[in-house]
Amino acid sequence: MHYNNNKQIKLIFLGPPGAGKGTQTEIISEKYSIPAISTGAILRSAIKNQTELGKTAAKYVEAGELVPDDIIIGIMKERLAEDDCKNGYILDGFPRTTAQAIALDESGAEISLVINLAVDDDVIIRRMSGRRVCCTCGATYHIEYNPTEDNKTCPRCGGPLACRKDDEPSVVESRLKVYHEQTEPLIKYYEEKGILRTVIGQEKLEDTTALTLNVIENYLKG
Ligand code: AMP
């Protein structure tokens, strides 16, 4: 495969909560050896460890609302300045508002590609109700798509599995509303910059992965 060597992967995953951005991000991160940065994961870890950030963020995350822009922008500026981001990165869950996208541009990030992972709301609601996370190690499963033997115990560490608090139906509803109102406008924002590609989320994870990899390979070859 011939790549233009000057090309870095600075990729954003857009898409509603539960579309599979996190899963695709992990796969791509491993394949191309570039760091995956998830604002949701950073916030969940801060909440678990009860840091100052965690204490501030918890009430927003648990209500399905967005953490204020200035907090998120501050976290991401610091994270993207770290050494491991020099040769590219994948952003999962950031930016989520126009203000965050503008701040990212103004920081000189020069994003190369934005993949919009499109999944309908009714599919999202079905998927999120089946999602389980290990309370001990944070591994994620799904009772239908990625089940464990009893869907109660983590096969990796033996910890108990639970629903993410913000995956409960009433919270999912508000997360989807927040997505449509505040994050969806970013599709147009990046479309106008000519760097947006849409991947329709498929029923099977590996089919979505194949479509996603195809978009990245085309970018690298182009
Ligand atoms: P996620 O795991 O990406 O679905 O994020 C879980 C929750 O973390 C979201 O529902 C928000 O409350 C918060 N969050 C994650 N990323 C951001 C962001 N870029 N801006 C504001 N809040 C965020």
Coordinates of C-alpha atoms and ligand atoms in Angstrom, one line a residue:
M1 CA 0.0 0.0 0.0
H2 CA 1.5 3.4 -1.0
Y3 CA 0.8 6.2 1.4
N4 CA 1.7 9.8 1.2
N5 CA 4.1 9.9 4.1
N6 CA 3.4 13.4 5.1
K7 CA -0.2 12.5 6.0
Q8 CA -1.0 12.4 9.6
I9 CA -4.2 10.9 11.0
K10 CA -5.9 13.6 13.1
L11 CA -9.3 12.2 13.2
I12 CA -12.6 13.2 14.8
F13 CA -15.4 10.7 15.3
L14 CA -18.8 12.5 15.3
G15 CA -22.1 10.7 15.9
P16 CA -24.8 10.2 18.5
P17 CA -24.1 8.6 21.9
G18 CA -24.1 4.8 21.5
A19 CA -23.3 4.9 17.8
G20 CA -20.1 2.9 18.3
K21 CA -17.6 5.7 18.2
G22 CA -15.7 4.3 21.1
T23 CA -15.4 0.9 19.6
Q24 CA -14.3 2.1 16.2
T25 CA -11.8 4.5 17.9
E26 CA -10.2 1.6 19.8
I27 CA -9.8 -0.5 16.6
I28 CA -8.3 2.3 14.6
S29 CA -6.0 3.4 17.4
E30 CA -4.6 -0.1 17.6
K31 CA -4.3 -0.6 13.8
Y32 CA -2.5 2.7 13.1
S33 CA -0.7 3.0 16.5
I34 CA -2.1 6.5 17.3
P35 CA -3.6 7.5 20.6
A36 CA -7.4 7.5 21.2
I37 CA -8.7 10.3 23.3
S38 CA -12.2 10.0 24.8
T39 CA -13.5 12.9 26.8
G40 CA -16.2 10.6 28.2
A41 CA -13.5 8.2 29.5
I42 CA -11.5 11.0 31.0
L43 CA -14.6 12.3 32.8
R44 CA -15.7 8.8 34.0
S45 CA -12.2 8.2 35.4
A46 CA -12.2 11.6 37.2
I47 CA -15.7 10.8 38.6
K48 CA -14.6 7.4 39.8
N49 CA -11.5 8.9 41.5
Q50 CA -13.5 11.8 42.9
T51 CA -11.0 14.4 41.7
E52 CA -12.1 18.1 41.6
L53 CA -12.9 17.7 37.9
G54 CA -14.9 14.5 38.7
K55 CA -16.9 16.3 41.4
T56 CA -17.8 19.1 39.0
A57 CA -18.5 16.9 36.0
A58 CA -20.6 14.2 37.8
K59 CA -23.8 16.2 37.9
Y60 CA -23.7 17.0 34.2
V61 CA -22.7 13.5 33.1
E62 CA -25.3 11.7 35.2
A63 CA -28.1 14.0 33.9
G64 CA -27.0 13.4 30.3
E65 CA -26.0 17.1 29.9
L66 CA -22.8 18.5 28.5
V67 CA -20.0 19.5 30.8
P68 CA -19.4 23.3 30.3
D69 CA -17.2 24.1 27.3
D70 CA -14.5 26.0 29.2
I71 CA -13.8 22.9 31.4
I72 CA -13.7 20.5 28.4
I73 CA -11.6 22.8 26.2
G74 CA -9.1 23.2 29.0
I75 CA -8.7 19.4 29.5
M76 CA -8.3 18.8 25.8
K77 CA -5.8 21.6 25.2
E78 CA -3.6 20.0 27.9
R79 CA -4.1 16.5 26.6
L80 CA -3.4 17.4 22.9
A81 CA -0.2 19.1 23.9
E82 CA 1.2 15.8 25.3
D83 CA 4.0 14.1 23.4
D84 CA 2.1 11.1 22.2
C85 CA -0.2 13.4 20.1
K86 CA 2.6 14.7 17.9
N87 CA 2.0 12.1 15.2
G88 CA -1.8 12.2 15.2
Y89 CA -4.7 11.1 17.3
I90 CA -8.3 10.1 17.3
L91 CA -10.9 12.1 19.1
D92 CA -14.0 10.3 20.5
G93 CA -16.6 12.6 21.9
F94 CA -14.9 15.9 21.3
P95 CA -15.8 18.4 20.0
R96 CA -19.4 18.2 20.9
T97 CA -20.3 21.9 20.4
T98 CA -19.5 24.6 17.9
A99 CA -17.5 26.5 20.6
Q100 CA -15.4 23.4 21.2
A101 CA -14.8 23.0 17.4
I102 CA -13.7 26.6 17.1
A103 CA -11.4 26.3 20.1
L104 CA -9.8 23.2 18.5
D105 CA -9.2 25.0 15.2
E106 CA -7.8 28.0 17.1
S107 CA -5.4 25.8 18.9
G108 CA -3.8 25.0 15.5
A109 CA -4.9 21.3 15.6
E110 CA -5.4 21.0 11.8
I111 CA -7.8 18.1 11.8
S112 CA -7.5 16.0 8.7
L113 CA -10.6 13.9 8.7
V114 CA -14.0 13.8 10.4
I115 CA -16.0 10.6 10.3
N116 CA -19.7 11.0 11.0
L117 CA -21.0 7.7 12.3
A118 CA -24.7 7.8 11.5
V119 CA -27.2 5.7 13.4
D120 CA -30.9 6.3 13.9
D121 CA -32.3 7.2 17.3
D122 CA -34.5 4.1 17.7
V123 CA -31.4 1.9 17.1
I124 CA -29.4 3.9 19.6
I125 CA -32.1 3.5 22.3
R126 CA -32.2 -0.3 21.8
R127 CA -28.4 -0.5 21.8
M128 CA -27.8 1.6 24.9
S129 CA -30.2 -0.3 27.1
G130 CA -28.1 -3.5 26.5
R131 CA -24.8 -1.9 27.3
R132 CA -23.0 -3.1 30.4
V133 CA -19.8 -1.9 32.0
C134 CA -17.5 -3.6 34.6
C135 CA -17.6 -1.6 37.8
T136 CA -14.0 -2.7 38.6
C137 CA -12.0 -2.5 35.3
G138 CA -14.3 -0.4 33.1
A139 CA -14.4 -3.0 30.3
T140 CA -17.6 -2.7 28.2
Y141 CA -20.0 -5.4 26.9
H142 CA -23.4 -5.7 25.4
I143 CA -26.0 -8.3 26.4
E144 CA -26.9 -8.9 22.7
Y145 CA -23.8 -7.8 20.6
N146 CA -20.9 -8.6 23.0
P147 CA -22.3 -10.8 25.7
T148 CA -20.5 -12.4 28.7
E149 CA -21.5 -15.8 30.0
D150 CA -24.1 -14.5 32.4
N151 CA -24.1 -10.8 31.6
K152 CA -23.4 -10.1 35.3
T153 CA -19.7 -10.8 35.8
C154 CA -16.7 -9.4 34.0
P155 CA -14.8 -12.2 32.2
R156 CA -11.6 -10.1 32.4
C157 CA -11.4 -9.3 36.1
G158 CA -14.4 -11.0 37.8
G159 CA -15.9 -7.6 38.7
P160 CA -19.7 -7.0 38.7
L161 CA -21.3 -5.6 35.5
A162 CA -23.8 -2.7 35.6
C163 CA -25.5 -0.2 33.3
R164 CA -23.7 3.1 32.9
K165 CA -25.8 5.5 35.0
D166 CA -26.2 7.7 31.9
D167 CA -27.4 4.7 29.8
E168 CA -30.7 4.6 31.7
P169 CA -33.6 5.3 29.3
S170 CA -34.6 8.8 30.7
V171 CA -30.9 9.9 30.5
V172 CA -30.5 8.5 27.0
E173 CA -33.4 10.5 25.9
S174 CA -31.8 13.7 27.1
R175 CA -28.4 12.7 25.7
L176 CA -30.0 12.3 22.3
K177 CA -31.7 15.6 22.5
V178 CA -28.4 17.3 23.5
Y179 CA -26.8 15.5 20.5
H180 CA -29.3 16.8 18.0
E181 CA -29.3 20.4 19.4
Q182 CA -25.7 20.9 20.2
T183 CA -23.5 18.4 18.3
E184 CA -25.3 17.6 15.1
P185 CA -24.6 21.2 13.7
L186 CA -20.9 20.1 13.6
I187 CA -21.7 17.9 10.6
K188 CA -22.3 21.0 8.6
Y189 CA -19.3 22.8 10.2
Y190 CA -16.9 20.1 9.0
E191 CA -18.8 19.5 5.7
E192 CA -18.1 23.1 4.8
K193 CA -14.4 22.5 5.5
G194 CA -14.5 19.6 3.0
I195 CA -13.2 17.0 5.6
L196 CA -16.4 15.2 6.6
R197 CA -17.1 11.6 5.5
T198 CA -20.2 9.7 6.6
V199 CA -20.3 6.1 7.5
I200 CA -23.7 4.5 8.1
G201 CA -23.5 2.4 11.2
Q202 CA -24.2 -1.3 10.3
E203 CA -25.9 -4.0 12.4
K204 CA -22.6 -5.9 12.6
L205 CA -19.6 -4.2 14.2
E206 CA -17.1 -5.6 11.7
D207 CA -19.2 -4.2 8.8
T208 CA -19.0 -0.7 10.3
T209 CA -15.3 -1.2 10.9
A210 CA -14.7 -2.2 7.2
L211 CA -16.5 0.9 6.0
T212 CA -14.6 3.1 8.4
L213 CA -11.2 1.7 7.4
N214 CA -12.1 2.2 3.8
V215 CA -12.6 6.0 4.5
I216 CA -9.2 6.2 6.3
E217 CA -7.4 4.3 3.6
N218 CA -8.8 6.6 0.9
Y219 CA -7.7 9.6 2.9
L220 CA -4.2 8.2 3.3
K221 CA -3.9 7.3 -0.4
G222 CA -5.4 10.6 -1.7
Ligands
AMP1 P1 -19.5 9.7 26.1 O1 -18.9 8.6 26.8 O2 -18.7 10.3 25.0 O3 -20.9 9.4 25.6 O4 -19.6 10.9 27.2 C1 -20.4 10.7 28.4 C2 -20.8 12.1 29.0 O5 -19.6 12.8 29.3 C3 -21.6 13.0 28.1 O6 -23.0 12.6 28.1 C4 -21.3 14.3 28.7 O7 -22.0 14.5 29.9 C5 -19.8 14.2 29.0 N1 -19.0 14.7 27.9 C6 -18.1 13.9 27.1 N2 -17.5 14.6 26.2 C7 -17.9 15.8 26.3 C8 -17.7 17.0 25.6 N3 -16.8 17.1 24.5 N4 -18.3 18.2 26.0 C9 -19.1 18.2 27.1 N5 -19.5 17.1 27.8 C10 -18.9 15.9 27.4

